[in-house]
């Protein structure tokens, strides 16, 4: 006759039952971690193969290459989360121009497919930030993604300097914000746990880099705005 595990644990002294329950939990966690590592290995391998097989002279090589680098960086981050390796990424000088240009190339096919305009106005292409390059790429990409996923109409990326700060703004014609008044903060994707992860990443990146992020209603739609301190010292 099969005996339930709970019955066995209940019949043991407290210390023994606690140890057994902890051992079972550790065993399950170990198996889960092993399965996740295997899945991550299977994900990283085709990403590397794709990166190596991409023709350098292909018209879409720049966009596809940058997207692959983002995927590899996300996989590395997942690796650290699963295996408990929280080493800090060394800070580096990161130029904003190449970041927004690569983002524009990645999102042009989406804009064309949906018949939406995608525009970049960059008055700070030579500006540099001090921080984690891949994280800053993720932040900009998630802001644009938010404009396409939850906004409507044209999507515009505006980059400029204000004193010792860099502003990256992504504007769209509005969407699911409801009847909020201009200038108010707003949340998008409420009511679904599958939404909102991208903007959480942007906020986390902003805090890590000594900056700020806000999403607000304007007279013409919605603006996602990331403010970061410019790099100081030699570049």
mmCIF file of C-alpha atoms in Angstrom:
data_model
loop_
_atom_site.group_PDB
_atom_site.id
_atom_site.type_symbol
_atom_site.label_atom_id
_atom_site.label_comp_id
_atom_site.label_asym_id
_atom_site.label_seq_id
_atom_site.Cartn_x
_atom_site.Cartn_y
_atom_site.Cartn_z
ATOM 1 C CA UNK A 1 0.000 0.000 0.000
ATOM 2 C CA UNK A 2 1.366 3.404 -0.955
ATOM 3 C CA UNK A 3 2.084 5.658 2.007
ATOM 4 C CA UNK A 4 1.773 9.399 1.509
ATOM 5 C CA UNK A 5 4.940 11.402 2.164
ATOM 6 C CA UNK A 6 2.984 13.809 4.372
ATOM 7 C CA UNK A 7 1.952 10.903 6.629
ATOM 8 C CA UNK A 8 5.566 9.794 7.046
ATOM 9 C CA UNK A 9 6.728 13.298 7.905
ATOM 10 C CA UNK A 10 3.833 13.790 10.351
ATOM 11 C CA UNK A 11 4.814 10.637 12.228
ATOM 12 C CA UNK A 12 8.385 11.762 12.869
ATOM 13 C CA UNK A 13 9.667 13.990 15.682
ATOM 14 C CA UNK A 14 9.663 17.690 14.773
ATOM 15 C CA UNK A 15 13.415 18.009 14.222
ATOM 16 C CA UNK A 16 13.529 14.889 12.046
ATOM 17 C CA UNK A 17 10.466 15.867 10.030
ATOM 18 C CA UNK A 18 11.872 19.373 9.516
ATOM 19 C CA UNK A 19 15.183 17.959 8.303
ATOM 20 C CA UNK A 20 13.411 15.564 5.946
ATOM 21 C CA UNK A 21 11.187 18.298 4.552
ATOM 22 C CA UNK A 22 14.233 20.554 4.046
ATOM 23 C CA UNK A 23 16.085 17.732 2.303
ATOM 24 C CA UNK A 24 13.153 17.072 -0.025
ATOM 25 C CA UNK A 25 12.898 20.792 -0.837
ATOM 26 C CA UNK A 26 16.634 20.982 -1.555
ATOM 27 C CA UNK A 27 16.405 17.911 -3.789
ATOM 28 C CA UNK A 28 13.534 19.388 -5.771
ATOM 29 C CA UNK A 29 15.327 22.744 -6.050
ATOM 30 C CA UNK A 30 18.477 20.982 -7.263
ATOM 31 C CA UNK A 31 16.529 19.126 -9.948
ATOM 32 C CA UNK A 32 14.780 22.338 -10.993
ATOM 33 C CA UNK A 33 18.078 24.197 -11.226
ATOM 34 C CA UNK A 34 19.604 21.384 -13.246
ATOM 35 C CA UNK A 35 16.655 21.444 -15.672
ATOM 36 C CA UNK A 36 16.889 25.219 -16.017
ATOM 37 C CA UNK A 37 20.628 25.037 -16.696
ATOM 38 C CA UNK A 38 20.045 22.421 -19.390
ATOM 39 C CA UNK A 39 17.348 24.563 -21.017
ATOM 40 C CA UNK A 40 19.620 27.608 -20.832
ATOM 41 C CA UNK A 41 22.436 25.636 -22.474
ATOM 42 C CA UNK A 42 20.079 24.659 -25.299
ATOM 43 C CA UNK A 43 19.069 28.310 -25.703
ATOM 44 C CA UNK A 44 22.603 29.717 -25.698
ATOM 45 C CA UNK A 45 23.892 27.218 -28.289
ATOM 46 C CA UNK A 46 21.548 28.209 -31.162
ATOM 47 C CA UNK A 47 22.014 31.894 -30.312
ATOM 48 C CA UNK A 48 25.761 31.515 -30.736
ATOM 49 C CA UNK A 49 25.253 29.579 -33.979
ATOM 50 C CA UNK A 50 22.975 32.304 -35.328
ATOM 51 C CA UNK A 51 25.490 35.011 -34.432
ATOM 52 C CA UNK A 52 28.262 33.158 -36.271
ATOM 53 C CA UNK A 53 26.132 32.400 -39.348
ATOM 54 C CA UNK A 54 24.851 35.939 -39.877
ATOM 55 C CA UNK A 55 26.437 37.414 -43.065
ATOM 56 C CA UNK A 56 28.396 40.538 -42.213
ATOM 57 C CA UNK A 57 27.259 42.301 -45.412
ATOM 58 C CA UNK A 58 23.580 41.470 -44.990
ATOM 59 C CA UNK A 59 21.301 44.571 -44.891
ATOM 60 C CA UNK A 60 19.756 43.321 -41.656
ATOM 61 C CA UNK A 61 22.993 42.172 -40.074
ATOM 62 C CA UNK A 62 23.263 45.205 -37.813
ATOM 63 C CA UNK A 63 19.737 44.889 -36.418
ATOM 64 C CA UNK A 64 19.842 41.103 -36.160
ATOM 65 C CA UNK A 65 23.316 41.168 -34.630
ATOM 66 C CA UNK A 66 22.321 43.665 -31.954
ATOM 67 C CA UNK A 67 19.186 41.648 -31.168
ATOM 68 C CA UNK A 68 21.292 38.507 -30.785
ATOM 69 C CA UNK A 69 23.692 40.310 -28.453
ATOM 70 C CA UNK A 70 20.729 41.389 -26.342
ATOM 71 C CA UNK A 71 19.470 37.791 -26.203
ATOM 72 C CA UNK A 72 22.899 36.511 -25.147
ATOM 73 C CA UNK A 73 23.138 39.197 -22.446
ATOM 74 C CA UNK A 74 19.690 38.232 -21.143
ATOM 75 C CA UNK A 75 20.745 34.573 -21.095
ATOM 76 C CA UNK A 76 23.851 35.460 -19.093
ATOM 77 C CA UNK A 77 21.667 37.393 -16.650
ATOM 78 C CA UNK A 78 19.362 34.390 -16.314
ATOM 79 C CA UNK A 79 22.407 32.211 -15.643
ATOM 80 C CA UNK A 80 23.458 34.478 -12.773
ATOM 81 C CA UNK A 81 19.958 34.484 -11.303
ATOM 82 C CA UNK A 82 19.611 30.696 -11.420
ATOM 83 C CA UNK A 83 23.049 29.911 -10.033
ATOM 84 C CA UNK A 84 23.301 32.703 -7.498
ATOM 85 C CA UNK A 85 26.157 34.598 -9.106
ATOM 86 C CA UNK A 86 25.530 38.277 -8.479
ATOM 87 C CA UNK A 87 28.852 39.747 -9.591
ATOM 88 C CA UNK A 88 28.673 43.427 -10.439
ATOM 89 C CA UNK A 89 29.286 44.386 -14.055
ATOM 90 C CA UNK A 90 32.263 46.715 -14.431
ATOM 91 C CA UNK A 91 31.225 50.274 -15.289
ATOM 92 C CA UNK A 92 32.286 51.553 -18.691
ATOM 93 C CA UNK A 93 31.810 54.596 -20.886
ATOM 94 C CA UNK A 94 28.802 53.979 -23.101
ATOM 95 C CA UNK A 95 27.933 56.256 -26.025
ATOM 96 C CA UNK A 96 24.214 56.806 -26.481
ATOM 97 C CA UNK A 97 24.367 57.346 -30.271
ATOM 98 C CA UNK A 98 25.090 53.711 -31.260
ATOM 99 C CA UNK A 99 22.515 52.463 -28.730
ATOM 100 C CA UNK A 100 19.588 54.425 -30.165
ATOM 101 C CA UNK A 101 20.675 53.873 -33.781
ATOM 102 C CA UNK A 102 20.778 50.098 -33.237
ATOM 103 C CA UNK A 103 17.397 50.215 -31.495
ATOM 104 C CA UNK A 104 15.929 52.114 -34.445
ATOM 105 C CA UNK A 105 17.204 49.435 -36.850
ATOM 106 C CA UNK A 106 15.721 46.640 -34.713
ATOM 107 C CA UNK A 107 12.260 48.217 -34.550
ATOM 108 C CA UNK A 108 11.905 49.439 -38.151
ATOM 109 C CA UNK A 109 10.491 46.073 -39.369
ATOM 110 C CA UNK A 110 7.841 46.151 -36.615
ATOM 111 C CA UNK A 111 6.895 49.726 -37.524
ATOM 112 C CA UNK A 112 6.656 48.849 -41.225
ATOM 113 C CA UNK A 113 4.556 45.753 -40.538
ATOM 114 C CA UNK A 114 2.056 47.796 -38.498
ATOM 115 C CA UNK A 115 2.094 50.825 -40.822
ATOM 116 C CA UNK A 116 3.379 53.067 -38.036
ATOM 117 C CA UNK A 117 5.993 55.791 -38.221
ATOM 118 C CA UNK A 118 9.241 55.379 -36.254
ATOM 119 C CA UNK A 119 11.429 58.465 -35.913
ATOM 120 C CA UNK A 120 14.650 59.332 -34.102
ATOM 121 C CA UNK A 121 15.660 62.862 -33.105
ATOM 122 C CA UNK A 122 19.087 62.742 -31.493
ATOM 123 C CA UNK A 123 20.840 65.951 -30.428
ATOM 124 C CA UNK A 124 23.302 64.164 -28.161
ATOM 125 C CA UNK A 125 24.868 61.437 -30.314
ATOM 126 C CA UNK A 126 28.316 62.128 -28.812
ATOM 127 C CA UNK A 127 27.072 61.990 -25.216
ATOM 128 C CA UNK A 128 28.461 59.242 -23.023
ATOM 129 C CA UNK A 129 27.141 57.545 -19.915
ATOM 130 C CA UNK A 130 29.015 55.668 -17.241
ATOM 131 C CA UNK A 131 27.571 52.277 -16.438
ATOM 132 C CA UNK A 132 26.458 48.872 -17.656
ATOM 133 C CA UNK A 133 26.242 48.896 -21.462
ATOM 134 C CA UNK A 134 23.944 45.863 -21.957
ATOM 135 C CA UNK A 135 21.583 47.118 -19.230
ATOM 136 C CA UNK A 136 21.297 50.529 -20.893
ATOM 137 C CA UNK A 137 20.557 48.820 -24.227
ATOM 138 C CA UNK A 138 17.807 46.809 -22.507
ATOM 139 C CA UNK A 139 16.294 49.955 -20.989
ATOM 140 C CA UNK A 140 16.047 51.812 -24.305
ATOM 141 C CA UNK A 141 14.672 48.743 -26.089
ATOM 142 C CA UNK A 142 11.985 48.181 -23.440
ATOM 143 C CA UNK A 143 10.853 51.792 -23.699
ATOM 144 C CA UNK A 144 10.379 51.421 -27.457
ATOM 145 C CA UNK A 145 8.674 48.063 -26.982
ATOM 146 C CA UNK A 146 6.235 49.688 -24.567
ATOM 147 C CA UNK A 147 5.348 52.296 -27.184
ATOM 148 C CA UNK A 148 4.532 49.627 -29.754
ATOM 149 C CA UNK A 149 2.794 47.204 -27.413
ATOM 150 C CA UNK A 150 0.586 49.639 -25.480
ATOM 151 C CA UNK A 151 0.551 52.821 -27.556
ATOM 152 C CA UNK A 152 -0.813 53.791 -30.936
ATOM 153 C CA UNK A 153 0.223 55.938 -33.861
ATOM 154 C CA UNK A 154 3.747 57.186 -34.484
ATOM 155 C CA UNK A 155 6.592 56.290 -32.129
ATOM 156 C CA UNK A 156 9.293 58.926 -31.691
ATOM 157 C CA UNK A 157 12.620 58.587 -29.876
ATOM 158 C CA UNK A 158 14.066 61.888 -28.654
ATOM 159 C CA UNK A 159 17.574 62.121 -27.183
ATOM 160 C CA UNK A 160 19.036 65.343 -25.833
ATOM 161 C CA UNK A 161 21.087 66.835 -23.008
ATOM 162 C CA UNK A 162 19.825 69.020 -20.169
ATOM 163 C CA UNK A 163 22.755 70.345 -18.152
ATOM 164 C CA UNK A 164 24.674 67.371 -16.801
ATOM 165 C CA UNK A 165 21.831 64.960 -17.582
ATOM 166 C CA UNK A 166 20.922 62.904 -20.623
ATOM 167 C CA UNK A 167 17.260 62.497 -21.523
ATOM 168 C CA UNK A 168 15.959 59.611 -23.596
ATOM 169 C CA UNK A 169 12.240 59.940 -24.310
ATOM 170 C CA UNK A 170 9.968 57.626 -26.285
ATOM 171 C CA UNK A 171 6.652 59.166 -27.313
ATOM 172 C CA UNK A 172 3.556 57.637 -28.852
ATOM 173 C CA UNK A 173 -0.025 58.674 -29.518
ATOM 174 C CA UNK A 174 -1.408 57.117 -26.349
ATOM 175 C CA UNK A 175 -3.329 53.916 -25.831
ATOM 176 C CA UNK A 176 -4.567 52.134 -22.756
ATOM 177 C CA UNK A 177 -3.998 55.011 -20.337
ATOM 178 C CA UNK A 178 -7.684 55.866 -20.000
ATOM 179 C CA UNK A 179 -8.836 59.407 -19.260
ATOM 180 C CA UNK A 180 -5.824 60.692 -17.328
ATOM 181 C CA UNK A 181 -4.905 64.340 -17.510
ATOM 182 C CA UNK A 182 -1.649 65.587 -19.111
ATOM 183 C CA UNK A 183 1.406 65.391 -16.871
ATOM 184 C CA UNK A 184 0.085 62.633 -14.606
ATOM 185 C CA UNK A 185 1.967 59.419 -14.025
ATOM 186 C CA UNK A 186 0.265 56.374 -15.417
ATOM 187 C CA UNK A 187 0.530 52.624 -15.456
ATOM 188 C CA UNK A 188 0.022 50.452 -18.484
ATOM 189 C CA UNK A 189 -1.007 46.843 -18.731
ATOM 190 C CA UNK A 190 -2.754 46.786 -15.361
ATOM 191 C CA UNK A 191 -4.800 43.691 -14.678
ATOM 192 C CA UNK A 192 -2.380 41.266 -16.286
ATOM 193 C CA UNK A 193 0.740 39.807 -14.704
ATOM 194 C CA UNK A 194 2.246 39.361 -18.151
ATOM 195 C CA UNK A 195 2.550 43.122 -18.631
ATOM 196 C CA UNK A 196 4.776 45.678 -16.968
ATOM 197 C CA UNK A 197 8.018 43.707 -16.808
ATOM 198 C CA UNK A 198 9.751 45.899 -19.384
ATOM 199 C CA UNK A 199 9.151 49.151 -17.519
ATOM 200 C CA UNK A 200 10.257 47.545 -14.257
ATOM 201 C CA UNK A 201 13.559 46.815 -15.962
ATOM 202 C CA UNK A 202 13.813 50.436 -17.118
ATOM 203 C CA UNK A 203 13.160 51.735 -13.594
ATOM 204 C CA UNK A 204 15.729 49.342 -12.144
ATOM 205 C CA UNK A 205 18.352 50.437 -14.684
ATOM 206 C CA UNK A 206 17.587 54.099 -13.955
ATOM 207 C CA UNK A 207 18.077 53.611 -10.214
ATOM 208 C CA UNK A 208 21.302 51.640 -10.699
ATOM 209 C CA UNK A 209 22.721 54.492 -12.789
ATOM 210 C CA UNK A 210 21.677 57.309 -10.470
ATOM 211 C CA UNK A 211 18.860 58.429 -12.734
ATOM 212 C CA UNK A 212 15.073 58.402 -12.889
ATOM 213 C CA UNK A 213 12.268 57.111 -15.071
ATOM 214 C CA UNK A 214 8.664 58.117 -15.467
ATOM 215 C CA UNK A 215 5.755 57.397 -17.762
ATOM 216 C CA UNK A 216 3.323 60.267 -18.203
ATOM 217 C CA UNK A 217 0.405 61.479 -20.244
ATOM 218 C CA UNK A 218 1.079 64.497 -22.455
ATOM 219 C CA UNK A 219 -1.201 66.673 -24.572
ATOM 220 C CA UNK A 220 -0.378 64.551 -27.641
ATOM 221 C CA UNK A 221 -0.160 61.070 -26.138
ATOM 222 C CA UNK A 222 2.237 59.294 -23.792
ATOM 223 C CA UNK A 223 5.913 59.845 -23.023
ATOM 224 C CA UNK A 224 8.309 57.402 -21.386
ATOM 225 C CA UNK A 225 11.275 59.416 -20.126
ATOM 226 C CA UNK A 226 14.628 58.167 -18.862
ATOM 227 C CA UNK A 227 16.976 60.719 -17.250
ATOM 228 C CA UNK A 228 20.567 59.685 -16.551
ATOM 229 C CA UNK A 229 23.706 61.512 -15.415
ATOM 230 C CA UNK A 230 26.274 62.108 -18.130
ATOM 231 C CA UNK A 231 29.701 60.545 -17.719
ATOM 232 C CA UNK A 232 32.332 62.675 -16.069
ATOM 233 C CA UNK A 233 36.089 62.715 -16.533
ATOM 234 C CA UNK A 234 38.124 61.383 -19.495
ATOM 235 C CA UNK A 235 36.317 59.216 -22.027
#
